mmCIF file of C-alpha atoms in Angstrom:
data_model
loop_
_atom_site.group_PDB
_atom_site.id
_atom_site.type_symbol
_atom_site.label_atom_id
_atom_site.label_comp_id
_atom_site.label_asym_id
_atom_site.label_seq_id
_atom_site.Cartn_x
_atom_site.Cartn_y
_atom_site.Cartn_z
ATOM 1 C CA MET A 1 7.059 -4.413 -17.093
ATOM 2 C CA ASN A 2 9.400 -6.899 -15.510
ATOM 3 C CA ARG A 3 10.142 -6.840 -11.806
ATOM 4 C CA MET A 4 13.621 -5.269 -12.130
ATOM 5 C CA LYS A 5 12.347 -2.409 -14.285
ATOM 6 C CA ALA A 6 9.386 -1.855 -11.968
ATOM 7 C CA ASN A 7 11.695 -1.670 -8.951
ATOM 8 C CA ASP A 8 14.044 0.709 -10.791
ATOM 9 C CA ALA A 9 11.103 2.981 -11.659
ATOM 10 C CA TYR A 10 9.978 2.914 -8.023
ATOM 11 C CA ILE A 11 13.484 3.843 -6.824
ATOM 12 C CA LYS A 12 13.526 6.790 -9.241
ATOM 13 C CA ARG A 13 10.113 8.001 -8.023
ATOM 14 C CA LEU A 14 11.118 7.518 -4.388
ATOM 15 C CA SER A 15 14.418 9.363 -4.912
ATOM 16 C CA PHE A 16 12.664 12.287 -6.557
ATOM 17 C CA GLY A 17 10.046 12.350 -3.806
ATOM 18 C CA ARG A 18 12.655 12.309 -1.066
ATOM 19 C CA ALA A 19 14.490 15.160 -2.802
ATOM 20 C CA ILE A 20 11.276 17.185 -2.760
ATOM 21 C CA ARG A 21 10.833 16.408 0.945
ATOM 22 C CA LYS A 22 14.439 17.439 1.636
ATOM 23 C CA PHE A 23 13.972 20.795 -0.114
ATOM 24 C CA ARG A 24 10.583 21.321 1.555
ATOM 25 C CA GLU A 25 11.972 20.632 5.028
ATOM 26 C CA ARG A 26 14.939 22.959 4.424
ATOM 27 C CA LYS A 27 12.418 25.738 3.828
ATOM 28 C CA ASN A 28 10.492 24.741 6.974
ATOM 29 C CA MET A 29 7.402 24.073 4.882
ATOM 30 C CA SER A 30 4.704 21.553 5.668
ATOM 31 C CA GLN A 31 3.225 19.427 2.912
ATOM 32 C CA GLU A 32 0.180 21.673 3.135
ATOM 33 C CA ASP A 33 2.352 24.799 2.674
ATOM 34 C CA LEU A 34 4.040 23.289 -0.368
ATOM 35 C CA ALA A 35 0.751 22.115 -1.830
ATOM 36 C CA LEU A 36 -0.819 25.552 -1.476
ATOM 37 C CA SER A 37 2.201 27.297 -2.958
ATOM 38 C CA ALA A 38 2.424 24.807 -5.849
ATOM 39 C CA GLN A 39 -1.354 24.851 -6.395
ATOM 40 C CA MET A 40 -1.881 21.145 -5.849
ATOM 41 C CA ASP A 41 -3.530 18.892 -3.307
ATOM 42 C CA ARG A 42 -1.649 18.018 -0.115
ATOM 43 C CA SER A 43 -2.373 14.313 -0.589
ATOM 44 C CA TYR A 44 -0.773 14.497 -4.052
ATOM 45 C CA VAL A 45 2.391 16.002 -2.531
ATOM 46 C CA GLY A 46 2.437 13.189 0.034
ATOM 47 C CA ARG A 47 2.091 10.507 -2.652
ATOM 48 C CA VAL A 48 4.905 12.098 -4.658
ATOM 49 C CA GLU A 49 7.174 12.270 -1.600
ATOM 50 C CA ARG A 50 6.519 8.577 -0.864
ATOM 51 C CA GLY A 51 7.328 7.576 -4.450
ATOM 52 C CA GLU A 52 3.774 6.464 -5.134
ATOM 53 C CA LYS A 53 3.118 8.954 -7.931
ATOM 54 C CA SER A 54 4.971 9.892 -11.109
ATOM 55 C CA VAL A 55 5.203 13.629 -11.668
ATOM 56 C CA SER A 56 4.503 15.437 -14.936
ATOM 57 C CA LEU A 57 6.806 18.142 -16.236
ATOM 58 C CA ASP A 58 4.200 20.795 -15.418
ATOM 59 C CA LYS A 59 4.020 19.593 -11.809
ATOM 60 C CA ILE A 60 7.818 19.562 -11.547
ATOM 61 C CA TRP A 61 7.894 23.224 -12.571
ATOM 62 C CA GLN A 62 5.168 24.064 -10.046
ATOM 63 C CA LEU A 63 7.079 22.290 -7.272
ATOM 64 C CA CYS A 64 10.371 23.958 -8.234
ATOM 65 C CA THR A 65 8.743 27.388 -8.221
ATOM 66 C CA ALA A 66 7.175 26.754 -4.820
ATOM 67 C CA LEU A 67 10.478 25.440 -3.417
ATOM 68 C CA GLU A 68 12.522 28.227 -5.047
ATOM 69 C CA ALA A 69 14.734 25.578 -6.615
ATOM 70 C CA THR A 70 15.750 24.765 -10.155
ATOM 71 C CA PRO A 71 14.895 21.440 -11.757
ATOM 72 C CA ALA A 72 18.657 20.798 -11.945
ATOM 73 C CA GLU A 73 18.993 21.207 -8.172
ATOM 74 C CA LEU A 74 16.063 18.914 -7.529
ATOM 75 C CA PHE A 75 17.249 16.237 -9.962
ATOM 76 C CA SER A 76 20.838 16.424 -8.658
ATOM 77 C CA ALA A 77 19.573 15.702 -5.154
ATOM 78 C CA ALA A 78 17.372 12.903 -6.521
ATOM 79 C CA LEU A 79 20.342 11.293 -8.307
ATOM 80 C CA VAL A 80 22.376 11.238 -5.089
ATOM 81 C CA LEU A 81 19.457 9.648 -3.251
ATOM 82 C CA GLU A 82 18.927 7.145 -6.074
ATOM 83 C CA GLN A 83 22.519 5.935 -5.763
ATOM 84 C CA HIS A 84 22.055 5.609 -1.997
ATOM 85 C CA PHE A 85 18.874 3.562 -2.433
ATOM 86 C CA LYS A 86 20.482 1.338 -5.059
ATOM 87 C CA ARG A 87 23.339 0.605 -2.651
ATOM 88 C CA LEU A 88 20.763 -0.428 -0.072
ATOM 89 C CA GLY A 89 19.402 -2.862 -2.638
ATOM 90 C CA SER A 90 16.526 -4.998 -1.534
ATOM 91 C CA GLY A 91 16.285 -3.165 1.791
ATOM 92 C CA ILE A 92 13.730 -0.868 0.224
ATOM 93 C CA SER A 93 10.240 -2.125 0.787
ATOM 94 C CA ARG A 94 7.825 -1.342 -1.967
ATOM 95 C CA ARG A 95 4.545 -0.035 -0.627
ATOM 96 C CA ARG A 96 1.975 1.063 -3.151
ATOM 97 C CA LYS A 97 -1.723 1.574 -2.888
ATOM 98 C CA GLN A 98 -3.609 -0.424 -5.462
#
């Protein structure tokens, strides 16, 4: 994957993760609370929120159920954040665990 496509994929993951964090914080939930409700590990939720992990469709449904949100609401928020991050351009540092 070339560098531009890799960065675009990272921005999409980061945008989706930040949308999850936004919804979680609105419900006054900790990562642990969300993880328990969505039946997943807290560290997984953290990696998703930081844009380090791609999320399967099954996991998206689990997160939406736990957050009492629709996928459309979550993706709409992610799209807004994606546009914001793209405007920032290279100001986004890419941190990934190898």
